[in-house]
CSV table of C-alpha atoms and ligand atoms in Angstrom, one decimal:
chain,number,residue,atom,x,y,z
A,269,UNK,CA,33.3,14.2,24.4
A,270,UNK,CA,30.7,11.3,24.5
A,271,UNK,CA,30.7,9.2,27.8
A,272,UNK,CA,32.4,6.1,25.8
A,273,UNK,CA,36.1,4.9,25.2
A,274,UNK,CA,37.4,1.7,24.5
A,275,UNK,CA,38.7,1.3,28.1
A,276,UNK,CA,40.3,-2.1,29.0
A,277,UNK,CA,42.1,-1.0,31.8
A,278,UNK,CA,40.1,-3.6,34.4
A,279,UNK,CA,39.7,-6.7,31.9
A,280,UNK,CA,42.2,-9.8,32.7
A,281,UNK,CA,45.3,-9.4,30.1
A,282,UNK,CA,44.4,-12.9,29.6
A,283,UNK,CA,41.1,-12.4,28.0
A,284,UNK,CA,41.4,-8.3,26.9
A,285,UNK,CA,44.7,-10.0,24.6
A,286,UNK,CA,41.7,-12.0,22.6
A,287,UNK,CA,40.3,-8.7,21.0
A,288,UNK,CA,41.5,-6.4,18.8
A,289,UNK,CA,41.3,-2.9,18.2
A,290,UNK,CA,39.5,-2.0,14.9
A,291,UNK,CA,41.1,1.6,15.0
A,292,UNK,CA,40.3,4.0,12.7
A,293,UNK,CA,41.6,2.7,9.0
A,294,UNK,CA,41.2,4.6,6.7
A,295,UNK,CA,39.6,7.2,8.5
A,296,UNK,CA,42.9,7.6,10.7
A,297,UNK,CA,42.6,11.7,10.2
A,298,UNK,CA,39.4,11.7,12.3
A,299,UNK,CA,40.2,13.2,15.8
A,300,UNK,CA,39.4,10.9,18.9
A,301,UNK,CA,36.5,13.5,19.7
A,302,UNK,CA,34.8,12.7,16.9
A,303,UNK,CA,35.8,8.6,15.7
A,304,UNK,CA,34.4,7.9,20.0
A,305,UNK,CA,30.9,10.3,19.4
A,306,UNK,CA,28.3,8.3,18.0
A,307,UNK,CA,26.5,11.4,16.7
A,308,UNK,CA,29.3,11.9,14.9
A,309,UNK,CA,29.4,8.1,13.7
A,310,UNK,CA,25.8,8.3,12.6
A,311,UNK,CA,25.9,11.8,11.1
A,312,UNK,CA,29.2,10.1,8.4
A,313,UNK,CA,27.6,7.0,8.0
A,314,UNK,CA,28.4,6.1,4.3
A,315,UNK,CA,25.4,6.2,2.4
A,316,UNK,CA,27.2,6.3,-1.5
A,317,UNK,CA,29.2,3.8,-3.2
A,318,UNK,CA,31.4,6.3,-4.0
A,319,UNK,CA,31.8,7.6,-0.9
A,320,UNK,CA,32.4,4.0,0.0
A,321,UNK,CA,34.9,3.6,-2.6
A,322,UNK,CA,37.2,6.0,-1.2
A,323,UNK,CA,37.9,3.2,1.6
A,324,UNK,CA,37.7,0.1,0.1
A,325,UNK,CA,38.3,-1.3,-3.4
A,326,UNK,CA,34.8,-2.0,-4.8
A,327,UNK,CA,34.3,-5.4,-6.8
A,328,UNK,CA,32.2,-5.2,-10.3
A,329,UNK,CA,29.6,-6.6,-7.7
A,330,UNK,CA,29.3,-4.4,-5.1
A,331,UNK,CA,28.9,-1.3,-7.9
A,332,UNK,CA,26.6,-3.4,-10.5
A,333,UNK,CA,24.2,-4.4,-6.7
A,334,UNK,CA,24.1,-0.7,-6.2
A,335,UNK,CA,23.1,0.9,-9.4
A,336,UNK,CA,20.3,-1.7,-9.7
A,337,UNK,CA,19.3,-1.6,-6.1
A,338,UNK,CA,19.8,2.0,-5.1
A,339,UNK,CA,15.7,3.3,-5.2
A,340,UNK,CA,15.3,-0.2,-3.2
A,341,UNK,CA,17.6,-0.7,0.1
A,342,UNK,CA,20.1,1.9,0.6
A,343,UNK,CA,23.5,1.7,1.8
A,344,UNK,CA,24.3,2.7,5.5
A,345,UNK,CA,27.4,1.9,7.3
A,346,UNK,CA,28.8,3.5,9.8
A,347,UNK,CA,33.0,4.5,9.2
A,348,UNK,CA,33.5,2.1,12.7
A,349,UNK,CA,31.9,-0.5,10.7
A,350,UNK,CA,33.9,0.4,7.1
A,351,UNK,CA,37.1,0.0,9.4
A,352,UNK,CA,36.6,-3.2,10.0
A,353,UNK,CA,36.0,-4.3,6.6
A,354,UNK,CA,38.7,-5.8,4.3
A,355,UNK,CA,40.1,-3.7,1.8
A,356,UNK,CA,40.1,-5.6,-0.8
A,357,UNK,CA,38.3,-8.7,-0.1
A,358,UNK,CA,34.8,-8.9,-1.5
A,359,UNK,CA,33.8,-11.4,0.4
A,360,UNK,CA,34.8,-10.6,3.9
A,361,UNK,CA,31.7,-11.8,6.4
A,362,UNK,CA,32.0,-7.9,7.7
A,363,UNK,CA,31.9,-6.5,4.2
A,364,UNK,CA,29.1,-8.9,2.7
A,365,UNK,CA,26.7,-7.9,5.2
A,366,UNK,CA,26.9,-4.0,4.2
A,367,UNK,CA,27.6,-3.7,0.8
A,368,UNK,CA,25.0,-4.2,-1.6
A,369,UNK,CA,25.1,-7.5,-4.4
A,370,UNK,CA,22.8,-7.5,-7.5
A,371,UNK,CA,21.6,-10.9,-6.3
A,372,UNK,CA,19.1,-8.7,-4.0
A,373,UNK,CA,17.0,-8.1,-6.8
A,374,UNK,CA,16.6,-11.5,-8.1
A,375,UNK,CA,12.6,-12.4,-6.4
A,376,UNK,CA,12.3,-16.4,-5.5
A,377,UNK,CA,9.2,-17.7,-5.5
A,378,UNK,CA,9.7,-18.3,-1.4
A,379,UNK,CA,9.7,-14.7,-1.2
A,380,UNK,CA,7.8,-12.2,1.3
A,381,UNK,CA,7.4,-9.0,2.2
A,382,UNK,CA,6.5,-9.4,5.7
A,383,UNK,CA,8.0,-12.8,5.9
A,384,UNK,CA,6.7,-12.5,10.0
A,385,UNK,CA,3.4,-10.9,9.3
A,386,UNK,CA,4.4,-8.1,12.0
A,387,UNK,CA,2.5,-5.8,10.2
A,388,UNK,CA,-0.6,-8.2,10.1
A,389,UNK,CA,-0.7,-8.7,13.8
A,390,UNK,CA,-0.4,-5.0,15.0
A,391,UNK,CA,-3.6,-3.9,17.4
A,392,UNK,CA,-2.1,-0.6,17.2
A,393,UNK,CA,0.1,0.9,14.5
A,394,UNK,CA,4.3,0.5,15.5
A,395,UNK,CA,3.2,-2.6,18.0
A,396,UNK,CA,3.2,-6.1,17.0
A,397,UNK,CA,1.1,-8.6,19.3
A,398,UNK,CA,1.4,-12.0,18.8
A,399,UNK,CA,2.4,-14.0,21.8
A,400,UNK,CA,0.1,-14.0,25.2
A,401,UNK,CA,2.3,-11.7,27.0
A,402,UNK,CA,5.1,-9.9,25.4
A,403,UNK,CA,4.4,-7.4,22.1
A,404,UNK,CA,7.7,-5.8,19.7
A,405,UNK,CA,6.9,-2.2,20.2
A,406,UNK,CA,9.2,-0.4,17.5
A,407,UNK,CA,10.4,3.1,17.5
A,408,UNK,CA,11.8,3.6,15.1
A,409,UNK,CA,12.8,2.3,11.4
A,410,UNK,CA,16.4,3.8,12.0
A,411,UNK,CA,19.3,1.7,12.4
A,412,UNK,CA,23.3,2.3,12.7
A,413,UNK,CA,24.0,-0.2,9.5
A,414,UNK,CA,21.4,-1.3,7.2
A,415,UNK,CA,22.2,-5.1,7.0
A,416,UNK,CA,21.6,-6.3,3.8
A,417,UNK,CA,20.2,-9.2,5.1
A,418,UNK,CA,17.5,-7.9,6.9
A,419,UNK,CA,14.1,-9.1,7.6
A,420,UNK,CA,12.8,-5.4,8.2
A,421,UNK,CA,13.9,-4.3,4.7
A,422,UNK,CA,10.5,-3.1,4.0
A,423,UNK,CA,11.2,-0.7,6.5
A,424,UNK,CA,14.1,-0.1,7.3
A,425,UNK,CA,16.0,3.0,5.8
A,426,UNK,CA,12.8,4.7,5.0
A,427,UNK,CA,12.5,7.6,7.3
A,428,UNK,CA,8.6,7.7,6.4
A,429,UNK,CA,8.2,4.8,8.6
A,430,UNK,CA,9.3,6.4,11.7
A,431,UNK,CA,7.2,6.4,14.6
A,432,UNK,CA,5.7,9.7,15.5
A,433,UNK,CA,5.0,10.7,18.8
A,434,UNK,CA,1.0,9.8,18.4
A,435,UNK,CA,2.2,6.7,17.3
A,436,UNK,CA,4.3,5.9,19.7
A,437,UNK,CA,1.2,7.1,22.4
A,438,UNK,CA,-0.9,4.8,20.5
A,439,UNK,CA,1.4,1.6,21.7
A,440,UNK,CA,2.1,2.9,25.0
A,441,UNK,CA,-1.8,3.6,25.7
A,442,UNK,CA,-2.3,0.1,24.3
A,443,UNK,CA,0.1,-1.6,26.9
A,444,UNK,CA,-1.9,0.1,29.9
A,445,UNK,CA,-5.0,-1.4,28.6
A,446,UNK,CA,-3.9,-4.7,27.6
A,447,UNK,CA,-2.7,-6.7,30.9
A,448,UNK,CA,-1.6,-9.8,29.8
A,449,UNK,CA,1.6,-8.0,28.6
A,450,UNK,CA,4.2,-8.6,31.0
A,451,UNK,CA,7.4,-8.2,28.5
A,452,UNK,CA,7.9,-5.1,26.2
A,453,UNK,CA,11.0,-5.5,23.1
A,454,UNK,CA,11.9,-2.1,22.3
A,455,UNK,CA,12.7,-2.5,18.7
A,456,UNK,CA,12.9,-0.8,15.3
A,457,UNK,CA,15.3,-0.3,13.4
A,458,UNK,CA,17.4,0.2,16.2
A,459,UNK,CA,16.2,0.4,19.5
A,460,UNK,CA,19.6,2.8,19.7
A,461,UNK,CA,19.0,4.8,16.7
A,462,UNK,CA,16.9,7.4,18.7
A,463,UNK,CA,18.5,9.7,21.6
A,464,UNK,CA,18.7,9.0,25.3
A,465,UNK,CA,16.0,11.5,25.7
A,466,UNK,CA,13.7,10.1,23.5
A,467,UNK,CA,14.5,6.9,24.8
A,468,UNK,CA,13.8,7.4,28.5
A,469,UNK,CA,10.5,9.2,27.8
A,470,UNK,CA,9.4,6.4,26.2
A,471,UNK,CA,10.9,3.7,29.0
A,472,UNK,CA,9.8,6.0,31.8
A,473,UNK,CA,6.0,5.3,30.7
A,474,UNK,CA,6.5,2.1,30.2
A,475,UNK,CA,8.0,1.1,33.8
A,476,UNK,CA,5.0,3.1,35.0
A,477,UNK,CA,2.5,0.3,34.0
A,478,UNK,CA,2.3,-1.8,36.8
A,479,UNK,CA,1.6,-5.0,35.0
A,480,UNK,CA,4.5,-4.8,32.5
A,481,UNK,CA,7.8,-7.0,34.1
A,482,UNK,CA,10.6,-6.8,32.1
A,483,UNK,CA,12.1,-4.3,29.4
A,484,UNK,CA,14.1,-5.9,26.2
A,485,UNK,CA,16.2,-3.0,24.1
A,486,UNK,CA,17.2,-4.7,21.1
A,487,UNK,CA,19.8,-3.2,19.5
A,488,UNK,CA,22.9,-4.1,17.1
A,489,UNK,CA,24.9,-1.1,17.8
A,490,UNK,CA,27.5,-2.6,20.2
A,491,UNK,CA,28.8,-4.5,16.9
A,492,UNK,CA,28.1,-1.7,14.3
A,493,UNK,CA,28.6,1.3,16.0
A,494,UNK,CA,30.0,0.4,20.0
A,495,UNK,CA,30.2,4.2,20.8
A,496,UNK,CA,26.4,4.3,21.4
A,497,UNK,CA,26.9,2.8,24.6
A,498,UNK,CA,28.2,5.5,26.5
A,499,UNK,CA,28.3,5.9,30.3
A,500,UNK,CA,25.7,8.2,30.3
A,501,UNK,CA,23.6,5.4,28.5
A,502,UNK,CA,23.5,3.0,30.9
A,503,UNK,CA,23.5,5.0,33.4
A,504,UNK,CA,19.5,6.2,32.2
A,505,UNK,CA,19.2,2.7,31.5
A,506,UNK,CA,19.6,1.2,34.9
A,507,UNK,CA,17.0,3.4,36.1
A,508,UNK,CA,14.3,1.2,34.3
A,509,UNK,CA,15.2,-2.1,35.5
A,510,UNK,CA,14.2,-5.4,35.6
A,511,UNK,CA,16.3,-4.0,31.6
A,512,UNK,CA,17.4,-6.9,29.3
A,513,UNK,CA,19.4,-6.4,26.0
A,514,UNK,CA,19.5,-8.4,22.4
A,515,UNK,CA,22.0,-7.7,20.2
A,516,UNK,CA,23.1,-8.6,17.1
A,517,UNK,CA,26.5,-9.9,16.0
A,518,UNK,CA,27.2,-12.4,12.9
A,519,UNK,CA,31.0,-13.6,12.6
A,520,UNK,CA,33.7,-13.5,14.9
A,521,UNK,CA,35.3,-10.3,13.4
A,522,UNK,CA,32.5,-8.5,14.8
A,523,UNK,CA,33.8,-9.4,18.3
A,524,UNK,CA,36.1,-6.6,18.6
A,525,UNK,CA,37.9,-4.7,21.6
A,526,UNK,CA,35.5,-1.9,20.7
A,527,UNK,CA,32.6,-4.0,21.1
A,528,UNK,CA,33.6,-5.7,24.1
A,529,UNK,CA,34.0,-2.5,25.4
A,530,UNK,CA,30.7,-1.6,25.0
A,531,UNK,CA,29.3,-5.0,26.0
A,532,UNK,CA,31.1,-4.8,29.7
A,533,UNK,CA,29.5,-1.3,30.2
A,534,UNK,CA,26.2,-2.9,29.5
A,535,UNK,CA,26.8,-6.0,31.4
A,536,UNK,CA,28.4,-3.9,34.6
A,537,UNK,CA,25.2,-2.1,34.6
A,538,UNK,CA,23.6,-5.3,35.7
A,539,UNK,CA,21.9,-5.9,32.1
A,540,UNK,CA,21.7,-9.1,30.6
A,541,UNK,CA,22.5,-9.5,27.4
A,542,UNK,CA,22.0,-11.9,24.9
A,543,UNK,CA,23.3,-12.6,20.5
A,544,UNK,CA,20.4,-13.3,17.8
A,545,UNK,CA,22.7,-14.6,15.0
A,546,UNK,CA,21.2,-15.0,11.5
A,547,UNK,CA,22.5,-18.1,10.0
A,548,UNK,CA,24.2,-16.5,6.5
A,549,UNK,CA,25.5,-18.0,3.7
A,550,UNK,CA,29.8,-17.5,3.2
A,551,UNK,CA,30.0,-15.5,6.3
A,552,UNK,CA,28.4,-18.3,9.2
A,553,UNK,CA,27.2,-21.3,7.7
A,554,UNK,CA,30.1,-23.7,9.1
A,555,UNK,CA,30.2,-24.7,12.9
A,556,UNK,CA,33.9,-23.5,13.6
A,557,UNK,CA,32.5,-19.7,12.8
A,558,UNK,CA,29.5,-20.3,15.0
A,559,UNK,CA,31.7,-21.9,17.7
A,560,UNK,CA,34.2,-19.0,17.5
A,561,UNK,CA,31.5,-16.6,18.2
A,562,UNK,CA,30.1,-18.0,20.5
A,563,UNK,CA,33.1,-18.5,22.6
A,564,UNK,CA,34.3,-14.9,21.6
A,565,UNK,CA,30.3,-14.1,23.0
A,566,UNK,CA,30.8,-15.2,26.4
A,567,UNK,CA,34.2,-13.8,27.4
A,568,UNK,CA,32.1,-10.3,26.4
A,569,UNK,CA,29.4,-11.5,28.8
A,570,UNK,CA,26.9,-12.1,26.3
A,571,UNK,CA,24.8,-15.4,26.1
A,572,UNK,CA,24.5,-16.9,22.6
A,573,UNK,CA,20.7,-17.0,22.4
A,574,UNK,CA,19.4,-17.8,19.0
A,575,UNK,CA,20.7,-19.1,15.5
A,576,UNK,CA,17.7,-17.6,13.4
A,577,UNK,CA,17.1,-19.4,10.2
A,578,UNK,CA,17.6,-16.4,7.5
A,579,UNK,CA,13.8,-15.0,7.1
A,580,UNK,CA,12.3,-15.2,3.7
A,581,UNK,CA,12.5,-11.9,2.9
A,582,UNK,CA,12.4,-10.6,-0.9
A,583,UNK,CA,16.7,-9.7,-1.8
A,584,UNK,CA,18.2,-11.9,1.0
A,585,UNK,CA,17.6,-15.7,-1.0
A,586,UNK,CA,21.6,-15.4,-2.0
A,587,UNK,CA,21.8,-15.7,2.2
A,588,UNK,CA,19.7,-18.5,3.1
A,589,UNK,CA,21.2,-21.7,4.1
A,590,UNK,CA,19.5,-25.0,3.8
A,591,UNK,CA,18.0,-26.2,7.4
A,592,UNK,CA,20.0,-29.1,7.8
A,593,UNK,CA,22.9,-26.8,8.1
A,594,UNK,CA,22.1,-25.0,10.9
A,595,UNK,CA,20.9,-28.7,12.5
A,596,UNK,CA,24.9,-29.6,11.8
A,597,UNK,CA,25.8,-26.8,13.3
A,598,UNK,CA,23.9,-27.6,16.9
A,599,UNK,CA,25.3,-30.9,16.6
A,600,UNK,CA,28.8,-29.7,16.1
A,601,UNK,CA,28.0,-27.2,19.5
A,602,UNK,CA,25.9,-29.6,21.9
A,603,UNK,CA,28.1,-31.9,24.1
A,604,UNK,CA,31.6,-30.4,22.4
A,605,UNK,CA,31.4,-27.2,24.1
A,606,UNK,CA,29.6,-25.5,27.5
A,607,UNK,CA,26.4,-25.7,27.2
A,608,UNK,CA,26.3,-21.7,27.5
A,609,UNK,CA,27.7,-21.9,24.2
A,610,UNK,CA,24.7,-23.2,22.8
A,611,UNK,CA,21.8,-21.5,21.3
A,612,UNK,CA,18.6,-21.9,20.5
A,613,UNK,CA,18.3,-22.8,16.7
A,614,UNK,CA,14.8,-21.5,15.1
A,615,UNK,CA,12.8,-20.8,11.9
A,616,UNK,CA,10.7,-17.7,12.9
A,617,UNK,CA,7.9,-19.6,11.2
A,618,UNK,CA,6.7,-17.7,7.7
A,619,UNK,CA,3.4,-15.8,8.1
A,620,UNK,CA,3.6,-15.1,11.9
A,621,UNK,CA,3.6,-18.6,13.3
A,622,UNK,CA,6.2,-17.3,15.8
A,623,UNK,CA,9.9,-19.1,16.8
A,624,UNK,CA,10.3,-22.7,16.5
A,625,UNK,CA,12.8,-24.5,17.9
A,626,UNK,CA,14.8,-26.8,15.5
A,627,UNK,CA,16.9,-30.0,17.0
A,628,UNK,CA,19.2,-32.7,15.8
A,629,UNK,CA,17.0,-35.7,16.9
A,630,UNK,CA,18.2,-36.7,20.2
A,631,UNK,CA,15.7,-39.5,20.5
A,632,UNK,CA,15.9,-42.7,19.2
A,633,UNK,CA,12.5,-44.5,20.3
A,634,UNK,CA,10.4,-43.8,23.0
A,635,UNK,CA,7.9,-47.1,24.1
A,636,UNK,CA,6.2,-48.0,26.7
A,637,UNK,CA,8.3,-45.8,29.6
A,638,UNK,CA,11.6,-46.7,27.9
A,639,UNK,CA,13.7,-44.0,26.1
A,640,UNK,CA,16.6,-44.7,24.1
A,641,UNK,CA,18.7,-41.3,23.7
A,642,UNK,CA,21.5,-40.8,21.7
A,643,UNK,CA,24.7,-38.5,23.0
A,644,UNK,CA,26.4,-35.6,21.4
A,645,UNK,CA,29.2,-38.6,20.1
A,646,UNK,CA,25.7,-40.7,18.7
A,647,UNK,CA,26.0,-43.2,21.6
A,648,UNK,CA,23.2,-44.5,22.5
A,649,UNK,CA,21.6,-45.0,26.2
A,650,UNK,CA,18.3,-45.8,27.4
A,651,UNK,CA,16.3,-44.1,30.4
A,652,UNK,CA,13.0,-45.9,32.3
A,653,UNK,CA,10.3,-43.4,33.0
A,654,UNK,CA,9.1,-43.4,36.3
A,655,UNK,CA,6.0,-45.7,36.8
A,656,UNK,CA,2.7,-43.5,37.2
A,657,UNK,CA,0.5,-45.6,38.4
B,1140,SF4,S1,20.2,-3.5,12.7
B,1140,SF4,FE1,18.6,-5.1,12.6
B,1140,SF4,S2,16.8,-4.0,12.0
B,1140,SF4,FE2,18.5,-2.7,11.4
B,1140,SF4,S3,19.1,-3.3,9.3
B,1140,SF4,FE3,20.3,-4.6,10.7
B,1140,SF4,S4,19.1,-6.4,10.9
B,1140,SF4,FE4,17.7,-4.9,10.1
C-alpha cells in the first residue's frame, strides 16, 4: 500500500466541508490498493480515445482532435483525473484540458516551437540558464497528464527526450562549476514523474554544492494525480531542505479533497508551496473562476503565485486569451480580496526574454515628487515624495 490516503481526520470540519471527494467514477471496481498507488495510477493512465470512451461520452470533437493529432501530442490522463471529468460535458474546464480538439493543428502565424527559447539557452543539455542565479534543470519529459495546453509540447510525451543519467551528470557537474547559481527548479515533464530513488540521487548532489540555496520541485501531480505525495515522499524530501514546491492547478474543480490532501502533507513537511495558473480560454478567463481558486488555494496552504499568460506555443492558439483579460482579472482580485489571493500576472516574454510582470495602471501621474494613485475602487489619492535634497 503506498504511504498516501485522503486523510482528513485533523482538518477543521469547517474548511475539510469545502472539498469534495472525486472517488473513483467510473472506475468504482478498482480496489483501494490500487485507485491510492500512484504506480498503479501512472501504469492505467489512459492513453486511447477509446479507452477513454469507455468513461466518458466523447463529442465529434474530442474523436475528430485525436485522429488528426494522434502522431503529434498524445493523450495521457491519469483514471484520478478521468474521475473528475464530466461525463458528458465537452466542455468541462477538467475535461478540456486533457482531451484533445482538432483546433491543435490549426498553426497561427504567432506560433513557436520553443515559445521560451529553453532549448536555446542551455550551457549543458537538460539545463536551461537564463537568469543570474537560478537555472530549470529538467529530468525528465514525463508527466502524470499531458495538458493540452502545454508549453513543453515539443517534449513532453516523447520518451526520447528523457534525461539519461550522463545527462543528468552533465547539469549537476555544471551547477558545481557555475557559482552564481543559488536556486535549482527541478523540472520536466514532471519533476514527480520519476521515482523517489531517482529523485533523491539527484537532490542528494545537488544539496551537496555548497553555493546552491534553495531547491524548487515543480510538479502538477497534487491536482492530476494526488497519490504521488505519499508519506514516504516527503519524508525523503524534508531531508533536502531549504525544499520549495510549484504546482500546477487551473479551475476550481481541481481543488479537490484528494488534492488537499496531498497539499497538507506537503505543506506539514515544512514546504512551501505555491500555483502557476495558465490563463485559458472557457475554463479561467473570468475573475470569479480565478477568485474561487484562489480562495480554494489558500485554505490548501498554497500561495497563488502566477497567472501565466498562455505561451505561444504551436496547438494551444484555441487557449490564449487576449492580455487585457488577464489585466481585468488583477483588477477584479487587487483591493477586493487578501492580498494573498493575488498573484503575479506575467507574459513569459517570447524568445527567452524571461517573466514580466503585467499591472492594471495604478498610477495616474507622477511630477515633480507628487504621485497621484488610483485605488482598487479607481479613487484617486495623491502621495508627496520625500524631499532628497
Ligand atoms: S504537467 Fe506541466 S509539463 Fe507536463 S504536460 Fe502538463 S503543463 Fe506540460
Amino acid at each position: 500500500m503506498s504511504g498516501y490516503s485522503p486523510d482528513f481526520k485533523d482538518v477543521p470540519k469547517t474548511i475539510a466541508a469545502r472539498f469534495k471527494p472525486v472517488g473513483k467514477g467510473p472506475f468504482h471496481d478498482v480496489p483501494d490498493a490500487q485507485w491510492y498507488d500512484w504506480k498503479w495510477q501512472l501504469q492505467h493512465r489512459i492513453t486511447d480515445i477509446a479507452e477513454l470512451g469507455r468513461y466518458i461520452n466523447l463529442s465529434p470533437e474530442e474523436i475528430a482532435g485525436h485522429e488528426a493529432g494522434r502522431d503529434v501530442f498524445k493523450i495521457g490522463i491519469t483514471p484520478y483525473y478521468v474521475a473528475l471529468m464530466d461525463r458528458d460535458d465537452p466542455l468541462c474546464p477538467v475535461r478540456m484540458q486533457a482531451t484533445p480538439h482538432p483546433q491543435e493543428m490549426i498553426s497561427h502565424p504567432s506560433d513557436m516551437e520553443d515559445p521560451l527559447a529553453e532549448d536555446r539557452d542551455m550551457p549543458v543539455k537538460g539545463l536551461t540558464h537564463r537568469y543570474p542565479d537560478r537555472v530549470l534543470f529538467y529530468m525528465t519529459q514525463d508527466c502524470a497528464m499531458f495538458c493540452r495546453h502545454c508549453t513543453r509540447k515539443r517534449k513532453v510525451a516523447n520518451p526520447h527526450t528523457a534525461a539519461d543519467d550522463a545527462q543528468v551528470q552533465g547539469c549537476i557537474d555544471y551547477i558545481r562549476r557555475t557559482p552564481s547559481v543559488r536556486d535549482v527548479i527541478v523540472s520536466g515533464g514532471d519533476a514527480l514523474a520519476v521515482s523517489d530513488d531517482r529523485l533523491e540521487k539527484i537532490l542528494a548532489q545537488i544539496r551537496d554544492i555548497p553555493h546552491v540555496e534553495i531547491i524548487r520541485i515543480a510538479t502538477r501531480t497534487p491536482c492530476t494525480m494526488p497519490m504521488r505525495i505519499t508519506d514516504e515522499l516527503v519524508a525523503m524530501l524534508k531531508k533536502y531542505h531549504p525544499i520549495f514546491l510549484n504546482t500546477h492547478f487551473n479551475h476550481p474543480k481541481e481543488a479537490t479533497a484528494e488534492a488537499f490532501a496531498a497539499l497538507r502533507k506537503i505543506a506539514g513537511a515544512g514546504i512551501p508551496i505555491g500555483n502557476q495558473m495558465v490563463l485559458l480560454k472557457g475554463i479561467n478567463d473570468d475573475a470569479e473562476t480565478v477568485m474561487k481558486l484562489n480562495h480554494a488555494m489558500l485554505m490548501m496552504q498554497v500561495k497563488p503565485y502566477y497567472i501565466y499568460q498562455c505561451d505561444p506555443t504551436f496547438g494551444n492558439y484555441h487557449f490564449r486569451t487576449p492580455v487585457s483579460k488577464g489585466i481585468e482579472i488583477i483588477k477584479s482580485l487587487r483591493g477586493f480580496t487578501s492580498g494573498l489571493a493575488v498573484p503575479y500576472y506575467v507574459i513569459d516574454a517570447p524568445g527567452g526574454g524571461g517573466k514580466v510582470p503585467i499591472l492594471p495602471e495604478y498610477v495616474k501621474s507622477w511630477e515633480n515628487g507628487v504621485i497621484v494613485v488610483r485605488n482598487f475602487r479607481g479613487d484617486e489619492y495623491t502621495y508627496i515624495e520625500p524631499n532628497q535634497d
